[in-house]
PDB file of C-alpha atoms in Angstrom:
ATOM      1  CA  MET A 159      19.071 -27.350  23.440  1.00  0.00           C
ATOM      2  CA  GLU A 160      15.322 -27.981  23.510  1.00  0.00           C
ATOM      3  CA  THR A 161      14.837 -24.909  25.714  1.00  0.00           C
ATOM      4  CA  LEU A 162      16.824 -22.795  23.236  1.00  0.00           C
ATOM      5  CA  ASN A 163      14.774 -24.021  20.286  1.00  0.00           C
ATOM      6  CA  GLU A 164      11.569 -23.352  22.178  1.00  0.00           C
ATOM      7  CA  THR A 165      12.715 -19.767  22.862  1.00  0.00           C
ATOM      8  CA  PHE A 166      13.366 -19.233  19.187  1.00  0.00           C
ATOM      9  CA  LEU A 167       9.939 -20.593  18.348  1.00  0.00           C
ATOM     10  CA  THR A 168       8.184 -18.058  20.552  1.00  0.00           C
ATOM     11  CA  GLN A 169      10.236 -14.910  20.001  1.00  0.00           C
ATOM     12  CA  PHE A 170      12.151 -13.134  17.250  1.00  0.00           C
ATOM     13  CA  MET A 171      14.487 -10.145  17.154  1.00  0.00           C
ATOM     14  CA  ILE A 172      13.769  -7.572  14.421  1.00  0.00           C
ATOM     15  CA  LEU A 173      17.072  -5.935  13.462  1.00  0.00           C
ATOM     16  CA  GLY A 174      15.505  -2.881  11.804  1.00  0.00           C
ATOM     17  CA  LEU A 175      16.855  -0.856   8.905  1.00  0.00           C
ATOM     18  CA  SER A 176      20.346  -0.562  10.363  1.00  0.00           C
ATOM     19  CA  GLN A 177      22.245  -1.883  13.359  1.00  0.00           C
ATOM     20  CA  ASN A 178      24.482   1.192  13.460  1.00  0.00           C
ATOM     21  CA  LEU A 179      23.649   2.938  16.754  1.00  0.00           C
ATOM     22  CA  GLN A 180      24.572   6.361  15.350  1.00  0.00           C
ATOM     23  CA  LEU A 181      21.905   6.017  12.656  1.00  0.00           C
ATOM     24  CA  GLN A 182      19.034   5.192  15.014  1.00  0.00           C
ATOM     25  CA  LEU A 183      18.143   8.815  15.809  1.00  0.00           C
ATOM     26  CA  PRO A 184      18.229  10.018  12.155  1.00  0.00           C
ATOM     27  CA  ILE A 185      16.147   6.984  11.116  1.00  0.00           C
ATOM     28  CA  PHE A 186      13.656   7.694  13.906  1.00  0.00           C
ATOM     29  CA  ILE A 187      13.299  11.366  12.923  1.00  0.00           C
ATOM     30  CA  VAL A 188      13.020  10.753   9.156  1.00  0.00           C
ATOM     31  CA  PHE A 189      10.493   7.931   9.398  1.00  0.00           C
ATOM     32  CA  SER A 190       8.479   9.646  12.131  1.00  0.00           C
ATOM     33  CA  LEU A 191       8.055  12.610   9.778  1.00  0.00           C
ATOM     34  CA  MET A 192       7.162  10.308   6.879  1.00  0.00           C
ATOM     35  CA  TYR A 193       4.598   8.493   9.037  1.00  0.00           C
ATOM     36  CA  LEU A 194       3.040  11.791  10.157  1.00  0.00           C
ATOM     37  CA  MET A 195       2.902  13.007   6.534  1.00  0.00           C
ATOM     38  CA  THR A 196       1.225   9.745   5.510  1.00  0.00           C
ATOM     39  CA  LEU A 197      -1.384  10.001   8.265  1.00  0.00           C
ATOM     40  CA  LEU A 198      -2.005  13.702   7.651  1.00  0.00           C
ATOM     41  CA  GLY A 199      -2.217  13.428   3.858  1.00  0.00           C
ATOM     42  CA  ASN A 200      -4.560  10.431   3.885  1.00  0.00           C
ATOM     43  CA  PHE A 201      -6.773  11.739   6.691  1.00  0.00           C
ATOM     44  CA  VAL A 202      -7.108  15.039   4.815  1.00  0.00           C
ATOM     45  CA  ILE A 203      -8.256  13.153   1.702  1.00  0.00           C
ATOM     46  CA  ILE A 204     -10.776  11.093   3.696  1.00  0.00           C
ATOM     47  CA  THR A 205     -12.133  14.181   5.470  1.00  0.00           C
ATOM     48  CA  ILE A 206     -12.461  16.260   2.293  1.00  0.00           C
ATOM     49  CA  ILE A 207     -14.249  13.519   0.354  1.00  0.00           C
ATOM     50  CA  PHE A 208     -16.680  12.760   3.177  1.00  0.00           C
ATOM     51  CA  THR A 209     -17.540  16.424   3.802  1.00  0.00           C
ATOM     52  CA  ASP A 210     -17.748  17.822   0.258  1.00  0.00           C
ATOM     53  CA  SER A 211     -20.876  16.772  -1.646  1.00  0.00           C
ATOM     54  CA  HIS A 212     -19.197  17.573  -4.995  1.00  0.00           C
ATOM     55  CA  LEU A 213     -16.746  14.713  -4.413  1.00  0.00           C
ATOM     56  CA  GLN A 214     -19.408  12.071  -3.773  1.00  0.00           C
ATOM     57  CA  ASN A 215     -18.678   9.939  -6.844  1.00  0.00           C
ATOM     58  CA  PRO A 216     -16.962   6.587  -7.566  1.00  0.00           C
ATOM     59  CA  MET A 217     -13.488   7.960  -8.344  1.00  0.00           C
ATOM     60  CA  TYR A 218     -13.237   9.724  -4.984  1.00  0.00           C
ATOM     61  CA  TYR A 219     -14.735   6.762  -3.124  1.00  0.00           C
ATOM     62  CA  PHE A 220     -11.817   4.722  -4.464  1.00  0.00           C
ATOM     63  CA  PHE A 221      -9.402   7.422  -3.280  1.00  0.00           C
ATOM     64  CA  THR A 222     -10.927   7.143   0.201  1.00  0.00           C
ATOM     65  CA  ILE A 223     -10.513   3.358   0.293  1.00  0.00           C
ATOM     66  CA  LEU A 224      -6.918   3.693  -0.925  1.00  0.00           C
ATOM     67  CA  SER A 225      -6.248   6.180   1.893  1.00  0.00           C
ATOM     68  CA  PHE A 226      -7.603   3.738   4.487  1.00  0.00           C
ATOM     69  CA  LEU A 227      -5.374   1.005   3.046  1.00  0.00           C
ATOM     70  CA  ASP A 228      -2.283   3.214   3.146  1.00  0.00           C
ATOM     71  CA  ILE A 229      -2.968   4.241   6.751  1.00  0.00           C
ATOM     72  CA  GLY A 230      -3.376   0.589   7.734  1.00  0.00           C
ATOM     73  CA  LEU A 231      -0.262  -0.529   5.851  1.00  0.00           C
ATOM     74  CA  THR A 232       2.020   2.049   7.436  1.00  0.00           C
ATOM     75  CA  THR A 233       0.505   1.611  10.897  1.00  0.00           C
ATOM     76  CA  VAL A 234       1.304  -2.120  11.046  1.00  0.00           C
ATOM     77  CA  THR A 235       4.943  -1.572  10.031  1.00  0.00           C
ATOM     78  CA  ILE A 236       6.339   1.842  11.030  1.00  0.00           C
ATOM     79  CA  PRO A 237       5.472   2.060  14.773  1.00  0.00           C
ATOM     80  CA  LYS A 238       7.442  -1.105  15.588  1.00  0.00           C
ATOM     81  CA  MET A 239      10.420   0.194  13.619  1.00  0.00           C
ATOM     82  CA  LEU A 240      10.255   3.522  15.478  1.00  0.00           C
ATOM     83  CA  SER A 241      10.033   1.644  18.778  1.00  0.00           C
ATOM     84  CA  ILE A 242      13.185  -0.298  17.910  1.00  0.00           C
ATOM     85  CA  CYS A 243      15.036   2.940  17.132  1.00  0.00           C
ATOM     86  CA  SER A 244      13.884   4.756  20.273  1.00  0.00           C
ATOM     87  CA  THR A 245      13.997   1.980  22.893  1.00  0.00           C
ATOM     88  CA  GLY A 246      16.390  -0.560  21.414  1.00  0.00           C
ATOM     89  CA  ASP A 247      13.880  -3.330  22.181  1.00  0.00           C
ATOM     90  CA  LYS A 248      13.976  -5.513  19.069  1.00  0.00           C
ATOM     91  CA  SER A 249      11.999  -8.448  20.445  1.00  0.00           C
ATOM     92  CA  ILE A 250       8.631  -9.545  19.080  1.00  0.00           C
ATOM     93  CA  LYS A 251       6.626 -12.611  20.062  1.00  0.00           C
ATOM     94  CA  PHE A 252       5.831 -15.250  17.461  1.00  0.00           C
ATOM     95  CA  SER A 253       2.064 -14.586  17.352  1.00  0.00           C
ATOM     96  CA  PRO A 254       2.318 -10.768  16.991  1.00  0.00           C
ATOM     97  CA  CYS A 255       4.928 -11.342  14.293  1.00  0.00           C
ATOM     98  CA  ILE A 256       2.545 -13.545  12.298  1.00  0.00           C
ATOM     99  CA  VAL A 257      -0.272 -11.035  12.835  1.00  0.00           C
ATOM    100  CA  GLN A 258       1.962  -8.211  11.576  1.00  0.00           C
ATOM    101  CA  PHE A 259       2.905 -10.247   8.515  1.00  0.00           C
ATOM    102  CA  TYR A 260      -0.731 -11.153   7.836  1.00  0.00           C
ATOM    103  CA  CYS A 261      -2.037  -7.584   8.164  1.00  0.00           C
ATOM    104  CA  CYS A 262       0.785  -6.066   6.112  1.00  0.00           C
ATOM    105  CA  PHE A 263       0.444  -8.446   3.194  1.00  0.00           C
ATOM    106  CA  SER A 264      -3.357  -8.400   3.326  1.00  0.00           C
ATOM    107  CA  PHE A 265      -3.283  -4.616   2.896  1.00  0.00           C
ATOM    108  CA  LEU A 266      -0.804  -4.989   0.029  1.00  0.00           C
ATOM    109  CA  SER A 267      -2.902  -7.669  -1.712  1.00  0.00           C
ATOM    110  CA  THR A 268      -6.048  -5.573  -1.285  1.00  0.00           C
ATOM    111  CA  GLU A 269      -4.267  -2.617  -2.870  1.00  0.00           C
ATOM    112  CA  PHE A 270      -3.351  -4.791  -5.875  1.00  0.00           C
ATOM    113  CA  PHE A 271      -7.039  -5.422  -6.548  1.00  0.00           C
ATOM    114  CA  LEU A 272      -8.148  -1.900  -5.683  1.00  0.00           C
ATOM    115  CA  LEU A 273      -5.721  -0.321  -8.166  1.00  0.00           C
ATOM    116  CA  SER A 274      -7.243  -2.524 -10.863  1.00  0.00           C
ATOM    117  CA  GLY A 275     -10.703  -1.310  -9.866  1.00  0.00           C
ATOM    118  CA  MET A 276      -9.502   2.305  -9.980  1.00  0.00           C
ATOM    119  CA  ALA A 277      -7.958   1.779 -13.432  1.00  0.00           C
ATOM    120  CA  TYR A 278     -11.229   0.223 -14.641  1.00  0.00           C
ATOM    121  CA  ASP A 279     -13.154   3.203 -13.243  1.00  0.00           C
ATOM    122  CA  ARG A 280     -10.911   5.635 -15.170  1.00  0.00           C
ATOM    123  CA  TYR A 281     -11.230   3.502 -18.319  1.00  0.00           C
ATOM    124  CA  ILE A 282     -15.030   3.725 -18.191  1.00  0.00           C
ATOM    125  CA  ALA A 283     -14.931   7.460 -17.408  1.00  0.00           C
ATOM    126  CA  ILE A 284     -12.613   8.304 -20.305  1.00  0.00           C
ATOM    127  CA  CYS A 285     -13.506   5.687 -22.935  1.00  0.00           C
ATOM    128  CA  ASN A 286     -17.260   5.324 -22.227  1.00  0.00           C
ATOM    129  CA  PRO A 287     -18.272   8.598 -20.539  1.00  0.00           C
ATOM    130  CA  LEU A 288     -21.942   8.367 -21.579  1.00  0.00           C
ATOM    131  CA  ARG A 289     -22.316   5.010 -19.813  1.00  0.00           C
ATOM    132  CA  TYR A 290     -20.199   5.915 -16.783  1.00  0.00           C
ATOM    133  CA  ARG A 291     -23.043   6.653 -14.364  1.00  0.00           C
ATOM    134  CA  VAL A 292     -24.809   3.439 -15.342  1.00  0.00           C
ATOM    135  CA  MET A 293     -21.766   1.138 -15.206  1.00  0.00           C
ATOM    136  CA  MET A 294     -20.082   2.728 -12.163  1.00  0.00           C
ATOM    137  CA  ASN A 295     -23.069   3.205  -9.886  1.00  0.00           C
ATOM    138  CA  ASN A 296     -22.894   2.880  -6.089  1.00  0.00           C
ATOM    139  CA  ARG A 297     -23.601  -0.848  -6.238  1.00  0.00           C
ATOM    140  CA  ALA A 298     -20.695  -1.456  -8.639  1.00  0.00           C
ATOM    141  CA  VAL A 299     -18.307   0.564  -6.457  1.00  0.00           C
ATOM    142  CA  ILE A 300     -19.356  -1.330  -3.329  1.00  0.00           C
ATOM    143  CA  LEU A 301     -18.939  -4.683  -5.077  1.00  0.00           C
ATOM    144  CA  LEU A 302     -15.453  -3.769  -6.347  1.00  0.00           C
ATOM    145  CA  ALA A 303     -14.399  -2.443  -2.925  1.00  0.00           C
ATOM    146  CA  VAL A 304     -15.742  -5.435  -0.973  1.00  0.00           C
ATOM    147  CA  ALA A 305     -14.242  -7.890  -3.472  1.00  0.00           C
ATOM    148  CA  SER A 306     -10.837  -6.165  -3.167  1.00  0.00           C
ATOM    149  CA  TRP A 307     -10.856  -6.383   0.640  1.00  0.00           C
ATOM    150  CA  MET A 308     -12.114  -9.985   0.720  1.00  0.00           C
ATOM    151  CA  LEU A 309      -9.684 -11.278  -1.895  1.00  0.00           C
ATOM    152  CA  GLY A 310      -6.794  -9.375  -0.309  1.00  0.00           C
ATOM    153  CA  PHE A 311      -7.356 -10.724   3.182  1.00  0.00           C
ATOM    154  CA  LEU A 312      -8.219 -14.254   2.034  1.00  0.00           C
ATOM    155  CA  ASP A 313      -5.124 -14.441  -0.151  1.00  0.00           C
ATOM    156  CA  THR A 314      -2.748 -14.104   2.818  1.00  0.00           C
ATOM    157  CA  ILE A 315      -4.400 -16.757   5.034  1.00  0.00           C
ATOM    158  CA  PRO A 316      -2.604 -19.789   3.449  1.00  0.00           C
ATOM    159  CA  HIS A 317       0.769 -18.049   3.813  1.00  0.00           C
ATOM    160  CA  ALA A 318       0.112 -17.208   7.465  1.00  0.00           C
ATOM    161  CA  ILE A 319      -0.906 -20.806   8.184  1.00  0.00           C
ATOM    162  CA  LEU A 320       2.128 -22.238   6.393  1.00  0.00           C
ATOM    163  CA  ILE A 321       4.497 -19.893   8.253  1.00  0.00           C
ATOM    164  CA  SER A 322       2.860 -20.767  11.576  1.00  0.00           C
ATOM    165  CA  ASN A 323       3.626 -24.435  10.954  1.00  0.00           C
ATOM    166  CA  LEU A 324       7.316 -23.879  10.140  1.00  0.00           C
ATOM    167  CA  SER A 325      10.051 -24.766  12.599  1.00  0.00           C
ATOM    168  CA  PHE A 326      12.658 -22.101  13.397  1.00  0.00           C
ATOM    169  CA  CYS A 327      16.089 -22.933  14.704  1.00  0.00           C
ATOM    170  CA  GLY A 328      19.533 -21.329  14.791  1.00  0.00           C
ATOM    171  CA  SER A 329      19.362 -17.553  14.680  1.00  0.00           C
ATOM    172  CA  ASN A 330      16.122 -15.790  15.657  1.00  0.00           C
ATOM    173  CA  GLU A 331      17.176 -12.442  14.140  1.00  0.00           C
ATOM    174  CA  ILE A 332      14.868 -11.100  11.411  1.00  0.00           C
ATOM    175  CA  ASN A 333      17.042  -9.002   9.109  1.00  0.00           C
ATOM    176  CA  HIS A 334      14.264  -6.545   8.292  1.00  0.00           C
ATOM    177  CA  PHE A 335      12.221  -3.744   9.879  1.00  0.00           C
ATOM    178  CA  PHE A 336       9.061  -5.881  10.109  1.00  0.00           C
ATOM    179  CA  CYS A 337       8.082  -9.555   9.939  1.00  0.00           C
ATOM    180  CA  ASP A 338       8.666  -9.928   6.217  1.00  0.00           C
ATOM    181  CA  LEU A 339       7.974 -13.231   4.471  1.00  0.00           C
ATOM    182  CA  THR A 340      11.392 -13.613   2.845  1.00  0.00           C
ATOM    183  CA  ALA A 341      13.236 -12.730   6.061  1.00  0.00           C
ATOM    184  CA  LEU A 342      11.187 -15.259   8.047  1.00  0.00           C
ATOM    185  CA  LEU A 343      11.816 -18.027   5.512  1.00  0.00           C
ATOM    186  CA  LYS A 344      15.574 -17.426   5.852  1.00  0.00           C
ATOM    187  CA  LEU A 345      15.313 -18.464   9.531  1.00  0.00           C
ATOM    188  CA  SER A 346      13.329 -21.646   8.978  1.00  0.00           C
ATOM    189  CA  CYS A 347      14.989 -25.015   9.376  1.00  0.00           C
ATOM    190  CA  THR A 348      11.970 -26.653   7.702  1.00  0.00           C
ATOM    191  CA  ASP A 349      11.619 -27.231   3.972  1.00  0.00           C
ATOM    192  CA  THR A 350      10.006 -24.060   2.563  1.00  0.00           C
ATOM    193  CA  TYR A 351       9.323 -25.468  -0.901  1.00  0.00           C
ATOM    194  CA  LEU A 352       5.539 -25.465  -0.421  1.00  0.00           C
ATOM    195  CA  ILE A 353       5.313 -21.879   0.773  1.00  0.00           C
ATOM    196  CA  ASN A 354       7.685 -20.741  -1.993  1.00  0.00           C
ATOM    197  CA  ILE A 355       5.375 -22.353  -4.559  1.00  0.00           C
ATOM    198  CA  ALA A 356       2.338 -20.778  -2.873  1.00  0.00           C
ATOM    199  CA  THR A 357       4.036 -17.361  -2.922  1.00  0.00           C
ATOM    200  CA  PHE A 358       4.911 -17.641  -6.599  1.00  0.00           C
ATOM    201  CA  ALA A 359       1.408 -18.860  -7.481  1.00  0.00           C
ATOM    202  CA  ALA A 360      -0.135 -15.986  -5.525  1.00  0.00           C
ATOM    203  CA  GLY A 361       2.201 -13.596  -7.323  1.00  0.00           C
ATOM    204  CA  VAL A 362       0.960 -14.868 -10.688  1.00  0.00           C
ATOM    205  CA  VAL A 363      -2.742 -14.857  -9.784  1.00  0.00           C
ATOM    206  CA  ILE A 364      -2.948 -11.995  -7.288  1.00  0.00           C
ATOM    207  CA  GLY A 365      -0.063  -9.942  -8.662  1.00  0.00           C
ATOM    208  CA  LEU A 366       0.232 -10.375 -12.406  1.00  0.00           C
ATOM    209  CA  GLY A 367      -3.523 -10.763 -12.928  1.00  0.00           C
ATOM    210  CA  PRO A 368      -4.495  -7.334 -11.523  1.00  0.00           C
ATOM    211  CA  PHE A 369      -1.318  -5.845 -12.992  1.00  0.00           C
ATOM    212  CA  MET A 370      -2.250  -6.943 -16.522  1.00  0.00           C
ATOM    213  CA  LEU A 371      -5.823  -5.698 -16.058  1.00  0.00           C
ATOM    214  CA  THR A 372      -4.504  -2.357 -14.821  1.00  0.00           C
ATOM    215  CA  MET A 373      -2.023  -2.013 -17.667  1.00  0.00           C
ATOM    216  CA  THR A 374      -4.700  -2.967 -20.217  1.00  0.00           C
ATOM    217  CA  SER A 375      -7.031  -0.300 -18.815  1.00  0.00           C
ATOM    218  CA  TYR A 376      -4.332   2.370 -18.941  1.00  0.00           C
ATOM    219  CA  GLY A 377      -3.341   1.273 -22.438  1.00  0.00           C
ATOM    220  CA  LEU A 378      -6.917   1.781 -23.640  1.00  0.00           C
ATOM    221  CA  ILE A 379      -7.092   5.087 -21.755  1.00  0.00           C
ATOM    222  CA  ILE A 380      -3.923   6.382 -23.434  1.00  0.00           C
ATOM    223  CA  SER A 381      -5.180   5.207 -26.839  1.00  0.00           C
ATOM    224  CA  ASN A 382      -8.410   7.128 -26.255  1.00  0.00           C
ATOM    225  CA  ILE A 383      -6.564  10.231 -25.034  1.00  0.00           C
ATOM    226  CA  MET A 384      -4.566  10.288 -28.279  1.00  0.00           C
ATOM    227  CA  LYS A 385      -7.864  10.789 -30.127  1.00  0.00           C
ATOM    228  CA  ILE A 386      -8.690  13.999 -28.243  1.00  0.00           C
ATOM    229  CA  PRO A 387      -8.450  16.827 -30.822  1.00  0.00           C
ATOM    230  CA  SER A 388      -7.524  19.522 -28.285  1.00  0.00           C
ATOM    231  CA  THR A 389      -3.816  19.723 -27.398  1.00  0.00           C
ATOM    232  CA  THR A 390      -4.702  21.243 -24.023  1.00  0.00           C
ATOM    233  CA  GLY A 391      -7.163  18.429 -23.343  1.00  0.00           C
ATOM    234  CA  ARG A 392      -4.564  15.777 -24.193  1.00  0.00           C
ATOM    235  CA  LYS A 393      -1.947  17.401 -21.959  1.00  0.00           C
ATOM    236  CA  LYS A 394      -4.378  17.604 -19.035  1.00  0.00           C
ATOM    237  CA  ALA A 395      -5.453  13.980 -19.431  1.00  0.00           C
ATOM    238  CA  PHE A 396      -1.864  12.772 -19.842  1.00  0.00           C
ATOM    239  CA  SER A 397      -0.789  14.721 -16.757  1.00  0.00           C
ATOM    240  CA  THR A 398      -3.260  12.882 -14.537  1.00  0.00           C
ATOM    241  CA  CYS A 399      -2.888   9.527 -16.280  1.00  0.00           C
ATOM    242  CA  SER A 400       0.940   9.573 -16.227  1.00  0.00           C
ATOM    243  CA  ALA A 401       1.064  10.374 -12.501  1.00  0.00           C
ATOM    244  CA  HIS A 402      -1.297   7.488 -11.739  1.00  0.00           C
ATOM    245  CA  LEU A 403       0.608   5.154 -14.032  1.00  0.00           C
ATOM    246  CA  ILE A 404       3.979   5.955 -12.416  1.00  0.00           C
ATOM    247  CA  ALA A 405       2.526   5.290  -8.953  1.00  0.00           C
ATOM    248  CA  VAL A 406       1.017   1.993 -10.139  1.00  0.00           C
ATOM    249  CA  LEU A 407       4.227   0.834 -11.828  1.00  0.00           C
ATOM    250  CA  LEU A 408       6.284   1.723  -8.764  1.00  0.00           C
ATOM    251  CA  PHE A 409       3.941  -0.190  -6.457  1.00  0.00           C
ATOM    252  CA  TYR A 410       3.567  -3.276  -8.655  1.00  0.00           C
ATOM    253  CA  GLY A 411       7.239  -3.263  -9.696  1.00  0.00           C
ATOM    254  CA  THR A 412       8.699  -3.204  -6.191  1.00  0.00           C
ATOM    255  CA  GLU A 413       6.219  -5.739  -4.808  1.00  0.00           C
ATOM    256  CA  LEU A 414       6.389  -8.264  -7.648  1.00  0.00           C
ATOM    257  CA  GLY A 415      10.154  -7.787  -8.004  1.00  0.00           C
ATOM    258  CA  VAL A 416      10.683  -8.967  -4.432  1.00  0.00           C
ATOM    259  CA  TYR A 417       8.265 -11.878  -4.170  1.00  0.00           C
ATOM    260  CA  MET A 418       8.375 -13.373  -7.665  1.00  0.00           C
ATOM    261  CA  ARG A 419      12.114 -13.558  -8.174  1.00  0.00           C
ATOM    262  CA  PRO A 420      14.049 -16.813  -7.560  1.00  0.00           C
ATOM    263  CA  THR A 421      14.954 -17.305  -3.903  1.00  0.00           C
ATOM    264  CA  SER A 422      18.576 -17.886  -4.909  1.00  0.00           C
ATOM    265  CA  GLY A 423      18.782 -14.261  -6.045  1.00  0.00           C
ATOM    266  CA  ALA A 424      17.220 -12.842  -2.906  1.00  0.00           C
ATOM    267  CA  SER A 425      19.098 -10.117  -1.047  1.00  0.00           C
ATOM    268  CA  LEU A 426      17.591  -9.036   2.267  1.00  0.00           C
ATOM    269  CA  GLU A 427      19.301  -5.633   2.083  1.00  0.00           C
ATOM    270  CA  GLN A 428      17.691  -4.976  -1.297  1.00  0.00           C
ATOM    271  CA  ASP A 429      14.396  -6.305   0.051  1.00  0.00           C
ATOM    272  CA  LYS A 430      14.495  -3.723   2.840  1.00  0.00           C
ATOM    273  CA  ILE A 431      14.972  -0.904   0.323  1.00  0.00           C
ATOM    274  CA  PHE A 432      12.057  -2.149  -1.795  1.00  0.00           C
ATOM    275  CA  ALA A 433       9.938  -2.620   1.345  1.00  0.00           C
ATOM    276  CA  VAL A 434      10.563   0.997   2.370  1.00  0.00           C
ATOM    277  CA  LEU A 435       9.183   2.012  -1.025  1.00  0.00           C
ATOM    278  CA  TYR A 436       5.976  -0.029  -1.008  1.00  0.00           C
ATOM    279  CA  THR A 437       5.155   0.177   2.723  1.00  0.00           C
ATOM    280  CA  ILE A 438       6.249   3.760   3.512  1.00  0.00           C
ATOM    281  CA  VAL A 439       7.161   5.971   0.536  1.00  0.00           C
ATOM    282  CA  ILE A 440       4.290   5.068  -1.806  1.00  0.00           C
ATOM    283  CA  PRO A 441       1.557   5.372   0.892  1.00  0.00           C
ATOM    284  CA  MET A 442       3.001   8.798   1.746  1.00  0.00           C
ATOM    285  CA  LEU A 443       2.951   9.933  -1.902  1.00  0.00           C
ATOM    286  CA  ASN A 444      -0.420   8.447  -2.906  1.00  0.00           C
ATOM    287  CA  PRO A 445      -2.530  11.339  -1.529  1.00  0.00           C
ATOM    288  CA  PHE A 446      -0.528  13.773  -3.660  1.00  0.00           C
ATOM    289  CA  VAL A 447      -0.434  11.589  -6.776  1.00  0.00           C
ATOM    290  CA  TYR A 448      -4.083  10.539  -6.803  1.00  0.00           C
ATOM    291  CA  SER A 449      -5.905  13.304  -4.996  1.00  0.00           C
ATOM    292  CA  LEU A 450      -4.178  16.548  -4.062  1.00  0.00           C
ATOM    293  CA  ARG A 451      -3.100  17.186  -7.681  1.00  0.00           C
ATOM    294  CA  ASN A 452      -6.777  16.935  -8.637  1.00  0.00           C
ATOM    295  CA  LYS A 453      -8.449  20.289  -9.323  1.00  0.00           C
ATOM    296  CA  ASP A 454     -11.713  19.354  -7.567  1.00  0.00           C
ATOM    297  CA  VAL A 455      -9.890  18.140  -4.462  1.00  0.00           C
ATOM    298  CA  LYS A 456      -7.753  21.291  -4.328  1.00  0.00           C
ATOM    299  CA  THR A 457     -10.868  23.435  -4.654  1.00  0.00           C
ATOM    300  CA  ALA A 458     -12.559  21.524  -1.818  1.00  0.00           C
ATOM    301  CA  LEU A 459      -9.433  21.869   0.333  1.00  0.00           C
ATOM    302  CA  ILE A 460      -9.326  25.645  -0.259  1.00  0.00           C
ATOM    303  CA  LYS A 461     -13.016  25.914   0.639  1.00  0.00           C
ATOM    304  CA  ILE A 462     -12.522  24.017   3.905  1.00  0.00           C
ATOM    305  CA  GLY A 463      -9.424  26.053   4.704  1.00  0.00           C
ATOM    306  CA  GLY A 464     -11.344  29.252   3.995  1.00  0.00           C
ATOM    307  CA  ARG A 465     -14.164  28.229   6.327  1.00  0.00           C
ATOM    308  CA  LEU A 466     -11.730  27.435   9.129  1.00  0.00           C
ATOM    309  CA  PHE A 467      -9.822  30.698   8.599  1.00  0.00           C
ATOM    310  CA  TYR A 468     -12.884  32.950   8.581  1.00  0.00           C
ATOM    311  CA  LYS A 469     -14.397  31.069  11.497  1.00  0.00           C
ATOM    312  CA  ASP A 470     -11.323  31.741  13.628  1.00  0.00           C
ATOM    313  CA  THR A 471     -10.870  35.338  12.405  1.00  0.00           C
ATOM    314  CA  PRO A 472     -12.535  37.838  14.741  1.00  0.00           C
ATOM    315  CA  PRO A 473     -14.964  40.289  13.075  1.00  0.00           C
ATOM    316  CA  HIS A 474     -13.673  43.808  12.396  1.00  0.00           C
TER     317      HIS A 474
END
C-alpha cells in the first residue's frame, strides 16, 4: 500500500479532453491548427511592431507583451494535450505537473494585470489625449509591464507551494487536459481548506481588483466616446472599444467563473470547456481582436507583405 501511495505521489495521468479513442485524431487536428494559428498570429504581431517604426508607441508595446503571454500560455498547455492524443501516453511526473500549473497560472495572472494596464493606456489616450505622451512615456510602460509580470508570477508561488505539500491518494487520474488547480485538488486526500481560501483571496485581489479597474477605465472611455460630435468618429471608437471589451469580459468571465465559485458547485467537465476558452481560444483570437483589426497594423502588414512580394518577384 505504501508503494502504491508513493507511486501516486510521483506521477499523475492526465485524461485529456476526451477518453473516446475515436475523438483523439479530430482533437489532435483541431487543436494543432489552433496552436499554429496562435503562434502565427502572435509572432506576426511581434514582428510587425518590432520592425515598423510607426508602431513604436505604448499601445503597441502592450500588444507585443500580450502576444508573448499568449504564446507562453498555449505552449505550456497544448503540446502535452497533443502528445496525449498522438501517443496515448497520459503520464506526467509530479514536478513537471507542478511546473506546468505554475507557469500556466502565472501567465494568466500576468494577463489580468496587463489588461488593466492596456485599459488604462486607452483611457489616457481617449480621455486625456493632450497628456498622453507625458503620462504614458517609455518609463511608465516599462513599469506597468514589469509590475504585471512580477505580480503575476509572485501570485502563483503560494499556490504551487501549497499544492506541493498536499498528499495524494486513491486515483491519480487528472480529469483535465493539463495540471489544473481544481482537478488536482479533487485528487488530494489532505484538507484543502487553506488552498481554497488562498485561491478565493487571490481571485478577489488579483482577479476582481484588475477587473474593476479595467471596467472603470472602459466605462470612462465609453462616456467620453459618447461626447464625440461626429457619428463616424463614435462608430469607429466604439468598434475598437467593443471588440476589446468583449475579449476582456470573455477572459475575466471564464477565469473568475471557474476559480471563484463554491467548490461544491464545481464540475470538471465545465471547467475543461472554460479552460479551452481562456488557454486556447482567447490567445488565438487576441491578435485579431487587439491588433489585426487596427488600421495601422494592417497598413504595416501590407507594407511588409509588399516588400517580400517584390523582393521575390524577378524583374521584367
